[in-house]
Amino acid sequence: MDEKFDAIVVGGGLAGLAAAYAMAQEGLEVILVEKGVTCGSKNVTGGKICSHSIEKLFPDFGETAPLEREITKEVISSWRAEGISDAGIDPQHFGLTESRSYTVSRAKLDAWFAEQAEAAGVMMIQGIVVNDLIVREGKVCGIIADGDALEADVVILAEGVNGLLAQSLGMIPELMPEETCVGTKEVIELGEALINERFGLADGEGVEWMAIGDTADGQYADGFLYTNKDTVSVGVEFLISDIDKTQKSIPELLEDFKALPEIAKLIDDGLLVEYASHLVKKSKSDKIGKLYGEGVLLVGDAAGLVANAGWVVRGMDLAVESGRLAAEAVIRSNASGDFSEGSLASYQKAVESSFIAADMKICADYLNQ
Amino acid sequence: MAKISVADKLGVNKFNVYEEKSHIVIDKQYPDAAEVDRVVRICPAALYTADANGVRFDYLGCLECGTCRVLSGGKVVTDWQYPVGSFGVSFRKS
Ligand SMILES: Cc1cc2nc3c(=O)[nH]c(=O)nc-3n(C[C@H](O)[C@H](O)[C@H](O)COP(=O)(O)OP(=O)(O)OC[C@H]3O[C@@H](n4cnc5c(N)ncnc54)[C@H](O)[C@@H]3O)c2cc1C
Ligand code: SF4
């Protein structure tokens, strides 16, 4: 392949798919390279997606996308040695961007999104790792994937939290244990009827339950539970640097959470169907780094765009929005033929004046109060 | 739910193992036992074990989270790459 594309997208998570889809919709020639066999097969979330941003791309998202349940009940608890109690946190109080939200399986959601992108004209390459970037005179000109070189006017790095390529360019610093959490979860099958019964839900209704570890009480992990259609996702999120404050291992902390009587009775007799783990940044700072360079843009987790204060973890809606905003900047550059830093800088301004920056600030203010 | 081992938890996942080489390289003789213990405890897949003979690591079962890479900062984990395309874990439910 030595054809030149308008844009190359590295990574087919929500950020990359949103960028690729929005550019293809405007007629740009886009290629997306994803290392998983299919989009979503490497991706993990809690989790629920706040649908406001993806609805800008798919107005009928709630009706057509593969969603598990709509969140109708949000509970925030405090997790102490003696058990779980009300945390006294009212999420409405903080002014985070309001949205409907749905539990999702990334394997299903991202695969669906990939189909929409392909239908819009994106050339989808799945099962290939991008190993390197082609850089000439300080400008990113393309990628090296599986020995092949591909070139484009612009490369969008949507590679997720372990941003190895963005790091190799020096655009983002290495992740620090003090501001990075590991999330580990089990997907447990219970059946739709039993979930409805145990959680007091009607068909299609869902629960988000966050249990914030009380560090003063020696409880360093946060727990979470989400109801999917016929499974529940139960997991813990743990700030990596806290490993020196506890003697426990991550698998032990997850078992501790599952053994709490309030949780144990909900998952009793369930069948484990998946065990997954992934990193997520904590929003200790609301500083947004430089998201653009010559011929390159960063989107989603690769750009550190996540609103995570423990009791709220939102990255998917930020990923989609940043992907869409990056696409808008590239569409403008494509029209003017100017792909210099100065032209791509409009993307940075768009992110900084969007809900992304506002929600990250709310989380950082909460954590630093 | 009955307690099951981490190895059994990994057993329900779908892996396509790249037999030729590990995508993660470790320093098996890393001298600081406390540093090794941190990595042993942080890996969600419990793939690191340590005894008098040094550190052992089994890359089969890796969830590709990158946690050991971030914690270790180049000490016990000396190189960390993604597995070759399409290999490694494939999540179906997460
Ligand atoms: C435990 C946990 C719970 C969470 N809960 C929630 C929640 O409830 N709600 C919410 O909104 N957010 C939640 N998040 C955050 C959210 O999952 C992320 O912010 C979001 O997935 C980021 O999307 P992304 O597209 O930027 O990155 P990703 O989804 O990570 O996608 C990156 C993609 O790039 C691919 N890739 C990477 N490198 C390469 C390469 N070199 N070559 C080819 N492909 C590559 C990967 O395979 C992947 O498909 C949670 C995160 C965790 C870990
Ligand atoms: S990447 Fe994650 S699962 Fe794999 S060895 Fe490191 S910590 Fe363990």
Coordinates of N, CA and C in Angstrom, one line a residue, chain A residues 35-37 40-45 104-107 127-129 159 162 164 167 174-177 180 182 184-189 238 240 243-244 246-251 254-255 258 267-279, chain B residues 1-16 34-35 37-47 61-74 80-94:
Chain A
K35 N -5.6 -2.6 16.8 CA -4.8 -3.8 17.0 C -5.6 -5.0 17.4
G36 N -6.8 -4.8 18.0 CA -7.7 -5.9 18.3 C -8.2 -6.6 17.1
V37 N -8.6 -7.9 17.2 CA -9.2 -8.7 16.1 C -10.4 -7.9 15.5
G40 N -13.1 -3.0 19.9 CA -13.8 -3.4 21.2 C -13.2 -4.5 21.9
S41 N -12.5 -5.4 21.1 CA -12.0 -6.6 21.8 C -10.8 -6.4 22.7
K42 N -10.2 -5.2 22.7 CA -9.2 -4.9 23.7 C -9.7 -3.9 24.7
N43 N -10.9 -3.5 24.7 CA -11.4 -2.4 25.4 C -12.2 -2.7 26.6
V44 N -12.0 -2.0 27.7 CA -12.7 -2.2 28.9 C -13.2 -0.9 29.5
T45 N -14.5 -1.0 30.0 CA -15.0 0.2 30.7 C -15.7 -0.3 31.9
V104 N -23.0 -0.4 28.8 CA -22.6 -0.9 27.5 C -21.5 -2.0 27.7
S105 N -21.4 -2.9 26.7 CA -20.3 -3.8 26.5 C -19.5 -3.2 25.4
R106 N -18.2 -2.9 25.7 CA -17.4 -2.3 24.6 C -17.2 -3.2 23.4
A107 N -17.1 -4.5 23.7 CA -17.0 -5.5 22.6 C -18.1 -5.3 21.6
G127 N -6.8 -5.9 13.7 CA -5.9 -7.0 14.0 C -4.4 -6.7 13.7
I128 N -4.1 -5.4 13.5 CA -2.8 -4.9 13.2 C -2.3 -3.8 14.2
V129 N -1.1 -4.0 14.8 CA -0.6 -3.0 15.7 C 0.2 -1.9 14.9
E159 N -5.0 6.1 20.7 CA -4.5 4.8 21.1 C -4.8 4.4 22.6
N162 N -2.6 3.9 27.6 CA -1.2 3.6 27.4 C -0.7 4.2 26.1
L164 N 1.6 4.9 24.0 CA 3.0 4.6 23.7 C 3.5 5.5 22.5
Q167 N 3.7 9.1 23.5 CA 4.9 9.3 24.3 C 6.1 9.3 23.5
E174 N 5.1 10.1 30.4 CA 4.8 8.8 30.9 C 3.7 8.9 32.0
L175 N 2.8 7.9 32.1 CA 1.8 7.8 33.1 C 2.5 7.7 34.5
M176 N 1.9 8.4 35.4 CA 2.5 8.4 36.8 C 1.6 7.6 37.7
P177 N 2.2 6.7 38.5 CA 1.4 5.9 39.5 C 0.5 6.7 40.4
T180 N -2.7 7.5 38.2 CA -3.3 6.5 37.3 C -3.9 5.4 38.1
V182 N -5.7 1.5 38.3 CA -6.0 0.3 37.5 C -7.4 -0.2 37.9
T184 N -10.2 -3.2 37.7 CA -10.3 -4.7 37.4 C -11.7 -5.1 37.7
K185 N -12.2 -5.9 36.7 CA -13.7 -6.2 36.9 C -14.0 -7.6 36.5
E186 N -15.1 -8.1 37.0 CA -15.6 -9.4 36.6 C -17.0 -9.1 36.0
V187 N -17.3 -9.8 34.9 CA -18.6 -9.8 34.3 C -19.3 -11.1 34.8
I188 N -20.4 -10.9 35.5 CA -21.0 -12.1 36.1 C -22.4 -12.2 35.5
E189 N -22.7 -13.4 35.0 CA -24.0 -13.7 34.4 C -25.0 -14.1 35.5
F238 N -8.2 1.2 41.6 CA -7.2 1.4 42.6 C -6.1 2.3 42.1
I240 N -2.6 3.4 41.5 CA -1.4 2.5 41.5 C -0.4 2.8 42.6
I243 N -0.3 1.2 46.3 CA 0.2 -0.2 46.5 C 1.1 -0.2 47.8
D244 N 1.7 0.9 48.1 CA 2.6 0.9 49.3 C 1.8 1.1 50.6
T246 N -1.1 -0.5 51.3 CA -1.9 -1.7 51.7 C -0.9 -2.9 51.4
Q247 N -1.3 -4.0 52.1 CA -0.5 -5.3 51.9 C -1.2 -6.2 50.9
K248 N -2.4 -5.7 50.5 CA -3.2 -6.6 49.6 C -2.8 -6.5 48.2
S249 N -3.3 -7.5 47.4 CA -3.1 -7.5 46.0 C -4.4 -7.0 45.3
I250 N -4.3 -6.7 44.1 CA -5.5 -6.3 43.3 C -6.6 -7.4 43.4
P251 N -6.2 -8.6 43.0 CA -7.2 -9.7 43.1 C -7.9 -9.8 44.5
L254 N -10.5 -7.0 45.0 CA -11.7 -7.3 44.3 C -12.5 -8.3 45.1
E255 N -11.9 -9.3 45.6 CA -12.6 -10.3 46.4 C -13.2 -9.7 47.6
K258 N -16.4 -8.0 46.6 CA -17.5 -9.0 46.3 C -18.0 -9.6 47.6
I267 N -24.8 -10.9 43.8 CA -24.2 -11.7 42.8 C -24.2 -13.2 43.1
D268 N -24.9 -13.5 44.2 CA -24.9 -14.9 44.6 C -25.4 -15.8 43.5
D269 N -24.7 -17.0 43.3 CA -25.0 -17.9 42.3 C -24.8 -17.4 40.9
G270 N -24.1 -16.3 40.8 CA -23.7 -15.8 39.4 C -22.6 -16.7 38.8
L271 N -22.5 -16.6 37.5 CA -21.5 -17.3 36.7 C -20.5 -16.3 36.1
L272 N -19.2 -16.4 36.5 CA -18.2 -15.6 35.9 C -18.1 -15.8 34.4
V273 N -18.2 -14.7 33.6 CA -18.1 -14.9 32.1 C -16.9 -14.1 31.5
E274 N -16.3 -13.2 32.3 CA -15.1 -12.5 31.8 C -14.4 -11.8 33.0
Y275 N -13.1 -11.7 32.8 CA -12.2 -11.1 33.8 C -11.3 -10.1 33.1
A276 N -11.5 -8.8 33.4 CA -10.8 -7.8 32.6 C -10.1 -6.7 33.5
S277 N -9.1 -6.1 32.9 CA -8.5 -5.0 33.6 C -8.0 -3.9 32.6
H278 N -7.9 -2.7 33.1 CA -7.5 -1.6 32.2 C -7.1 -0.4 33.1
L279 N -6.3 0.5 32.5 CA -6.0 1.7 33.3 C -6.9 2.8 33.0
Chain B
M1 N -21.3 -16.1 45.6 CA -20.5 -16.8 44.6 C -19.3 -17.5 45.2
A2 N -19.0 -18.7 44.8 CA -17.9 -19.4 45.4 C -16.6 -18.7 44.9
K3 N -15.6 -18.7 45.8 CA -14.3 -18.0 45.4 C -13.6 -18.9 44.4
I4 N -13.1 -18.3 43.4 CA -12.3 -19.1 42.5 C -10.9 -18.4 42.3
S5 N -9.9 -19.2 41.9 CA -8.6 -18.6 41.8 C -8.5 -17.7 40.6
V6 N -7.4 -16.8 40.6 CA -7.3 -15.9 39.5 C -7.0 -16.7 38.2
A7 N -6.3 -17.8 38.3 CA -6.0 -18.6 37.1 C -7.3 -19.1 36.5
D8 N -8.2 -19.5 37.4 CA -9.5 -20.0 36.9 C -10.3 -18.8 36.3
K9 N -10.2 -17.6 36.9 CA -10.9 -16.5 36.3 C -10.3 -16.2 34.9
L10 N -9.0 -16.3 34.7 CA -8.4 -16.1 33.4 C -8.9 -17.2 32.4
G11 N -9.2 -18.3 33.0 CA -9.6 -19.4 32.2 C -10.9 -19.2 31.4
V12 N -11.7 -18.3 31.9 CA -13.0 -18.0 31.2 C -12.8 -17.0 30.0
N13 N -11.6 -16.4 30.0 CA -11.3 -15.4 28.9 C -10.9 -16.0 27.6
K14 N -11.0 -15.3 26.6 CA -10.5 -15.8 25.3 C -9.1 -15.2 25.0
F15 N -8.2 -16.1 24.8 CA -6.8 -15.7 24.5 C -6.3 -16.3 23.2
N16 N -5.6 -15.6 22.4 CA -5.0 -16.2 21.2 C -3.5 -16.0 21.5
A34 N 11.3 -5.8 47.9 CA 10.2 -5.0 48.2 C 9.6 -4.4 46.9
E35 N 10.5 -4.1 46.0 CA 10.1 -3.6 44.6 C 9.3 -4.7 43.9
D37 N 7.8 -7.2 45.2 CA 6.5 -7.5 45.8 C 5.4 -6.5 45.3
R38 N 5.8 -5.3 45.1 CA 4.8 -4.3 44.6 C 4.2 -4.8 43.3
V39 N 5.1 -5.3 42.4 CA 4.7 -5.7 41.1 C 3.8 -7.0 41.2
V40 N 4.3 -7.9 42.1 CA 3.5 -9.1 42.3 C 2.1 -8.8 42.7
R41 N 1.9 -7.8 43.6 CA 0.6 -7.5 44.1 C -0.2 -6.7 43.2
I42 N 0.4 -5.9 42.3 CA -0.4 -5.0 41.5 C -1.0 -5.7 40.3
C43 N -0.4 -6.8 39.8 CA -0.9 -7.4 38.5 C -2.2 -8.0 38.8
P44 N -3.3 -7.6 38.1 CA -4.6 -8.1 38.3 C -4.7 -9.6 37.9
A45 N -3.8 -10.0 37.0 CA -3.9 -11.3 36.6 C -3.0 -12.3 37.4
A46 N -2.3 -11.7 38.4 CA -1.4 -12.5 39.2 C -0.4 -13.3 38.4
L47 N 0.3 -12.6 37.5 CA 1.2 -13.3 36.6 C 2.6 -13.3 37.1
G61 N -2.1 -15.1 29.6 CA -3.1 -14.6 30.6 C -3.0 -13.1 30.9
C62 N -2.1 -12.5 30.2 CA -1.9 -11.0 30.4 C -3.2 -10.3 29.9
L63 N -3.7 -9.4 30.7 CA -4.9 -8.6 30.3 C -4.5 -7.3 29.5
E64 N -3.2 -7.1 29.4 CA -2.7 -6.0 28.6 C -3.1 -4.6 29.1
C65 N -3.2 -4.6 30.5 CA -3.6 -3.3 31.1 C -2.5 -2.3 31.1
G66 N -1.3 -2.8 31.3 CA -0.1 -1.9 31.4 C 0.2 -1.4 32.8
T67 N -0.5 -2.0 33.8 CA -0.3 -1.6 35.2 C 1.1 -1.8 35.7
C68 N 1.6 -3.0 35.3 CA 3.0 -3.4 35.8 C 4.0 -2.4 35.2
R69 N 3.8 -2.0 34.0 CA 4.7 -1.0 33.3 C 4.7 0.3 34.0
V70 N 3.5 0.8 34.4 CA 3.4 2.1 35.0 C 4.0 2.1 36.4
L71 N 3.7 1.0 37.1 CA 4.2 0.9 38.5 C 5.7 0.8 38.5
S72 N 6.2 -0.1 37.6 CA 7.6 -0.5 37.7 C 8.6 0.6 37.2
G73 N 8.1 1.5 36.3 CA 8.9 2.6 35.8 C 10.3 2.1 35.3
G74 N 10.3 0.9 34.6 CA 11.5 0.4 34.0 C 12.4 -0.5 34.9
W80 N 7.9 -3.3 27.7 CA 6.5 -3.6 27.6 C 6.0 -3.2 26.3
Q81 N 5.5 -4.1 25.5 CA 4.9 -3.8 24.2 C 3.5 -4.5 24.1
Y82 N 2.7 -4.0 23.2 CA 1.5 -4.8 23.0 C 1.8 -6.1 22.3
P83 N 1.0 -7.1 22.5 CA 1.3 -8.3 21.7 C 1.1 -8.0 20.2
V84 N 1.7 -8.9 19.3 CA 1.5 -8.7 17.9 C 0.0 -8.7 17.6
G85 N -0.3 -7.9 16.6 CA -1.7 -7.6 16.2 C -2.6 -8.9 16.2
S86 N -3.8 -8.8 16.8 CA -4.8 -9.8 16.9 C -4.4 -10.9 17.9
F87 N -3.2 -10.9 18.4 CA -2.9 -11.9 19.5 C -3.2 -11.3 20.9
G88 N -3.1 -12.2 21.9 CA -3.4 -11.8 23.2 C -4.8 -11.9 23.6
V89 N -5.3 -11.1 24.5 CA -6.7 -11.3 25.0 C -7.7 -10.6 24.0
S90 N -8.8 -11.3 23.9 CA -10.0 -10.7 23.2 C -11.2 -10.6 24.1
F91 N -11.5 -9.4 24.6 CA -12.7 -9.3 25.5 C -14.0 -9.5 24.6
R92 N -15.0 -10.1 25.2 CA -16.2 -10.3 24.5 C -17.4 -9.7 25.3
K93 N -17.2 -9.4 26.6 CA -18.3 -9.0 27.4 C -18.1 -7.6 28.0
S94 N -16.8 -7.3 28.2 CA -16.5 -6.0 28.9 C -16.9 -4.8 28.2

